[in-house]
PDB file of C-alpha atoms in Angstrom:
ATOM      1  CA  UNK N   1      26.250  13.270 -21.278  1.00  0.00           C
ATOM      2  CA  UNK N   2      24.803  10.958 -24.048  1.00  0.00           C
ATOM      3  CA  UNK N   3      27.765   8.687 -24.064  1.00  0.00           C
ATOM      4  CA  UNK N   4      27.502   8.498 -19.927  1.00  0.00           C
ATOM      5  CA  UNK N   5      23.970   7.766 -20.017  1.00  0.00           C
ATOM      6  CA  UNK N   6      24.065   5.408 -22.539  1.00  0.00           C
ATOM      7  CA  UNK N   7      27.430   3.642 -21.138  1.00  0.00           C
ATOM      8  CA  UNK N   8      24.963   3.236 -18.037  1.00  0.00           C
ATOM      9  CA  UNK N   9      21.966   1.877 -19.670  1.00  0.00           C
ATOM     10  CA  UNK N  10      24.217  -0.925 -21.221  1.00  0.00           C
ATOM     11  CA  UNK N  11      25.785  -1.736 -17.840  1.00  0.00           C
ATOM     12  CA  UNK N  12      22.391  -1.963 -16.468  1.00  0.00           C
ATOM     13  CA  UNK N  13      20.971  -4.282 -18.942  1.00  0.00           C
ATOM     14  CA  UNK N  14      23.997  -6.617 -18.242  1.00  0.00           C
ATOM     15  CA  UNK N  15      23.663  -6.240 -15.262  1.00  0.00           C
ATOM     16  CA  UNK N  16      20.238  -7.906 -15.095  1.00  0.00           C
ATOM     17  CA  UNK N  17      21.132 -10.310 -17.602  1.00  0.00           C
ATOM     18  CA  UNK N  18      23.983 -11.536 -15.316  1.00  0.00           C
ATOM     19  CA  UNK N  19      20.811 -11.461 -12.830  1.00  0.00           C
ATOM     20  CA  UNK N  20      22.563  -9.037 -10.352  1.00  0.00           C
ATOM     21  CA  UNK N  21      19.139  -7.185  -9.989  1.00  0.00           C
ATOM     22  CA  UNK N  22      20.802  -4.824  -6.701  1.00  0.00           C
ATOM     23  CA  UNK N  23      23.369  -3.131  -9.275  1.00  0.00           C
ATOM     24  CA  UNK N  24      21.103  -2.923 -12.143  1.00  0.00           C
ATOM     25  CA  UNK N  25      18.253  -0.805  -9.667  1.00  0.00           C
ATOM     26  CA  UNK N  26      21.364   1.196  -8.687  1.00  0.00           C
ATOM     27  CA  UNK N  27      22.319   1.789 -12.409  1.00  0.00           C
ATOM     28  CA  UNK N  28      18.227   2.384 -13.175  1.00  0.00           C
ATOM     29  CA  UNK N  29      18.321   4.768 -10.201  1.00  0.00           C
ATOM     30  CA  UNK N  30      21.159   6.654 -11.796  1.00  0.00           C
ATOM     31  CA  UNK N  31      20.170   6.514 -15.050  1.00  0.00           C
ATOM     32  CA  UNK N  32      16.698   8.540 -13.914  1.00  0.00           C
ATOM     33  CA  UNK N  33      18.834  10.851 -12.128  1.00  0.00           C
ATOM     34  CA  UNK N  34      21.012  11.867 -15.125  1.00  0.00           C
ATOM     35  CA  UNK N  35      17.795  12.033 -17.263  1.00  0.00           C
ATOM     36  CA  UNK N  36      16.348  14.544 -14.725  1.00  0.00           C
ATOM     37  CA  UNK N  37      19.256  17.127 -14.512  1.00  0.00           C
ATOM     38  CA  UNK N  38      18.886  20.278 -16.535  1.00  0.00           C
ATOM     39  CA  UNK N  39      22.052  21.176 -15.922  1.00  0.00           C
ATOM     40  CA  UNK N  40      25.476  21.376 -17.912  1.00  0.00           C
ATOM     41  CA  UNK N  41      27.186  17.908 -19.086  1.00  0.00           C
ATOM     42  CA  UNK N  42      30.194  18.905 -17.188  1.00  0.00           C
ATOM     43  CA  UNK N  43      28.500  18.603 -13.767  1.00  0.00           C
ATOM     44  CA  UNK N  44      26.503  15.597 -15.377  1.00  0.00           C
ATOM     45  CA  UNK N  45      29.851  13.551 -15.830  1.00  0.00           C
ATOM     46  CA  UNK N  46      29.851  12.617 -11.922  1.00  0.00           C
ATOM     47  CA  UNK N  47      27.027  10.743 -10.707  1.00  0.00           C
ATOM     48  CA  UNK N  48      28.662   9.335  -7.318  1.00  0.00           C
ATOM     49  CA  UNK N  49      27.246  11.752  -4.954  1.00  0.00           C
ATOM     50  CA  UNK N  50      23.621  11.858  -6.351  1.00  0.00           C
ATOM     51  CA  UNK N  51      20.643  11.125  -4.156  1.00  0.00           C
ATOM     52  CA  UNK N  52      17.145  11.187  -4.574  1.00  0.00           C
ATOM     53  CA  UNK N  53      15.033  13.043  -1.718  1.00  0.00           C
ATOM     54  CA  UNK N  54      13.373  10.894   0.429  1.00  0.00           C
ATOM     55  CA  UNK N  55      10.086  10.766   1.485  1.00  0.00           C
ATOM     56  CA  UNK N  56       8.781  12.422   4.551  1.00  0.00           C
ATOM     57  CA  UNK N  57       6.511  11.153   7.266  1.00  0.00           C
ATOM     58  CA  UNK N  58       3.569  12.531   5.091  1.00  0.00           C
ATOM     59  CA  UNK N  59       4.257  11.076   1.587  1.00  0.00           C
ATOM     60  CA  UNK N  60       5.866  10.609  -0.995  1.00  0.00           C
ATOM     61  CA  UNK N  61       7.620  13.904  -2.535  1.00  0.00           C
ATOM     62  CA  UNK N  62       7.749  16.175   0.712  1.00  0.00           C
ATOM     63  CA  UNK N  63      10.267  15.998   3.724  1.00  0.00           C
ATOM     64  CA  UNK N  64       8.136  18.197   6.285  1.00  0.00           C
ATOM     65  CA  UNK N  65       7.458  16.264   9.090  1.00  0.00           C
ATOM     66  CA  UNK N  66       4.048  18.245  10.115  1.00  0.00           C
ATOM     67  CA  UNK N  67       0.949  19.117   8.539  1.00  0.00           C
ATOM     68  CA  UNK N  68       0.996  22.965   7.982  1.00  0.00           C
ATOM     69  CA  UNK N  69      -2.685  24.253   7.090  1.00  0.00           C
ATOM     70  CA  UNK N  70      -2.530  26.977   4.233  1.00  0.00           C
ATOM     71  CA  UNK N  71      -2.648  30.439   5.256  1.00  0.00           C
ATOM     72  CA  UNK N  72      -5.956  31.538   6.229  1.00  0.00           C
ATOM     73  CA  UNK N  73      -7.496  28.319   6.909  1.00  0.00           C
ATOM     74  CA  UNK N  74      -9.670  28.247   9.972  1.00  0.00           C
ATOM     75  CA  UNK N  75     -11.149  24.937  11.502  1.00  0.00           C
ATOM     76  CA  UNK N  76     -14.757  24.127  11.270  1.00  0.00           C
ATOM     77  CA  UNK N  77     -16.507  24.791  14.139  1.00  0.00           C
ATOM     78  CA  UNK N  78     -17.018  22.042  16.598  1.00  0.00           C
ATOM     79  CA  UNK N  79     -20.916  20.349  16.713  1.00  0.00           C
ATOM     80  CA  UNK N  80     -23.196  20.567  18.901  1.00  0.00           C
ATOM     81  CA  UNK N  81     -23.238  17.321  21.185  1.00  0.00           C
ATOM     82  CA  UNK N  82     -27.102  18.262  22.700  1.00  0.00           C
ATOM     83  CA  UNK N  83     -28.369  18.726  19.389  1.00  0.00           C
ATOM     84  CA  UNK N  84     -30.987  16.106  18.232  1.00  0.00           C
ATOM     85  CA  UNK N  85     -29.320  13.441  15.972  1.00  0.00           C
ATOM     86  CA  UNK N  86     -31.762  12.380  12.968  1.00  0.00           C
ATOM     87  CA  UNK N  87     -32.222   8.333  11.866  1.00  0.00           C
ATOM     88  CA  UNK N  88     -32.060   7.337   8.326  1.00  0.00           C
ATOM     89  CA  UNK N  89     -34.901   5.681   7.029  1.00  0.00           C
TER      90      UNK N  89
END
C-alpha cells in the first residue's frame, strides 16, 4: 500500500508541475482515500471504483434529505399573539 500511495503522490506532484491541475485533484482525491482505509493492502491495491459520499441537502457529511428531530424532542409551545409586547428602552 506504501508503494501505491507513494507512486500516486509522485504522479500528482507532476501532475501539477505539468500544470494539469484536473488530474492532480483526482490523484489528491485518491490519495486521501487510500490514506483513510483501514482495511487490508490487498483491497487497497484498486482505487478505480472509490468514491467519496456526497453531501446531502443539509450539509456537508450526511445524505438524509430531511431534518429528523431526536427522539423525545417536543416543539416549544407557540406564543401568545394577544399578549402585551414590551419596548426596549
Amino acid at each position: 500500500m506504501a508503494e501505491t500511495v507513494e507512486q500516486l503522490r509522485l504522479h500528482m506532484e507532476q501532475a501539477a508541475a505539468d500544470e494539469d491541475y484536473e488530474l492532480a485533484a483526482r490523484l489528491r482525491d485518491r490519495l486521501s482515500i487510500l490514506r483513510s482505509l483501514d482495511t487490508g493492502a490487498e483491497s487497497a491495491d484498486d482505487t478505480s471504483g472509490l468514491t467519496r459520499q456526497q453531501p446531502g441537502s443539509m450539509g456537508i457529511g450526511t445524505s438524509r434529505q430531511r431534518v429528523t428531530p431526536p427522539p423525545g424532542w417536543k416543539p416549544p409551545p407557540k406564543p401568545d399573539l394577544m399578549a402585551k409586547r414590551r419596548s426596549k428602552k
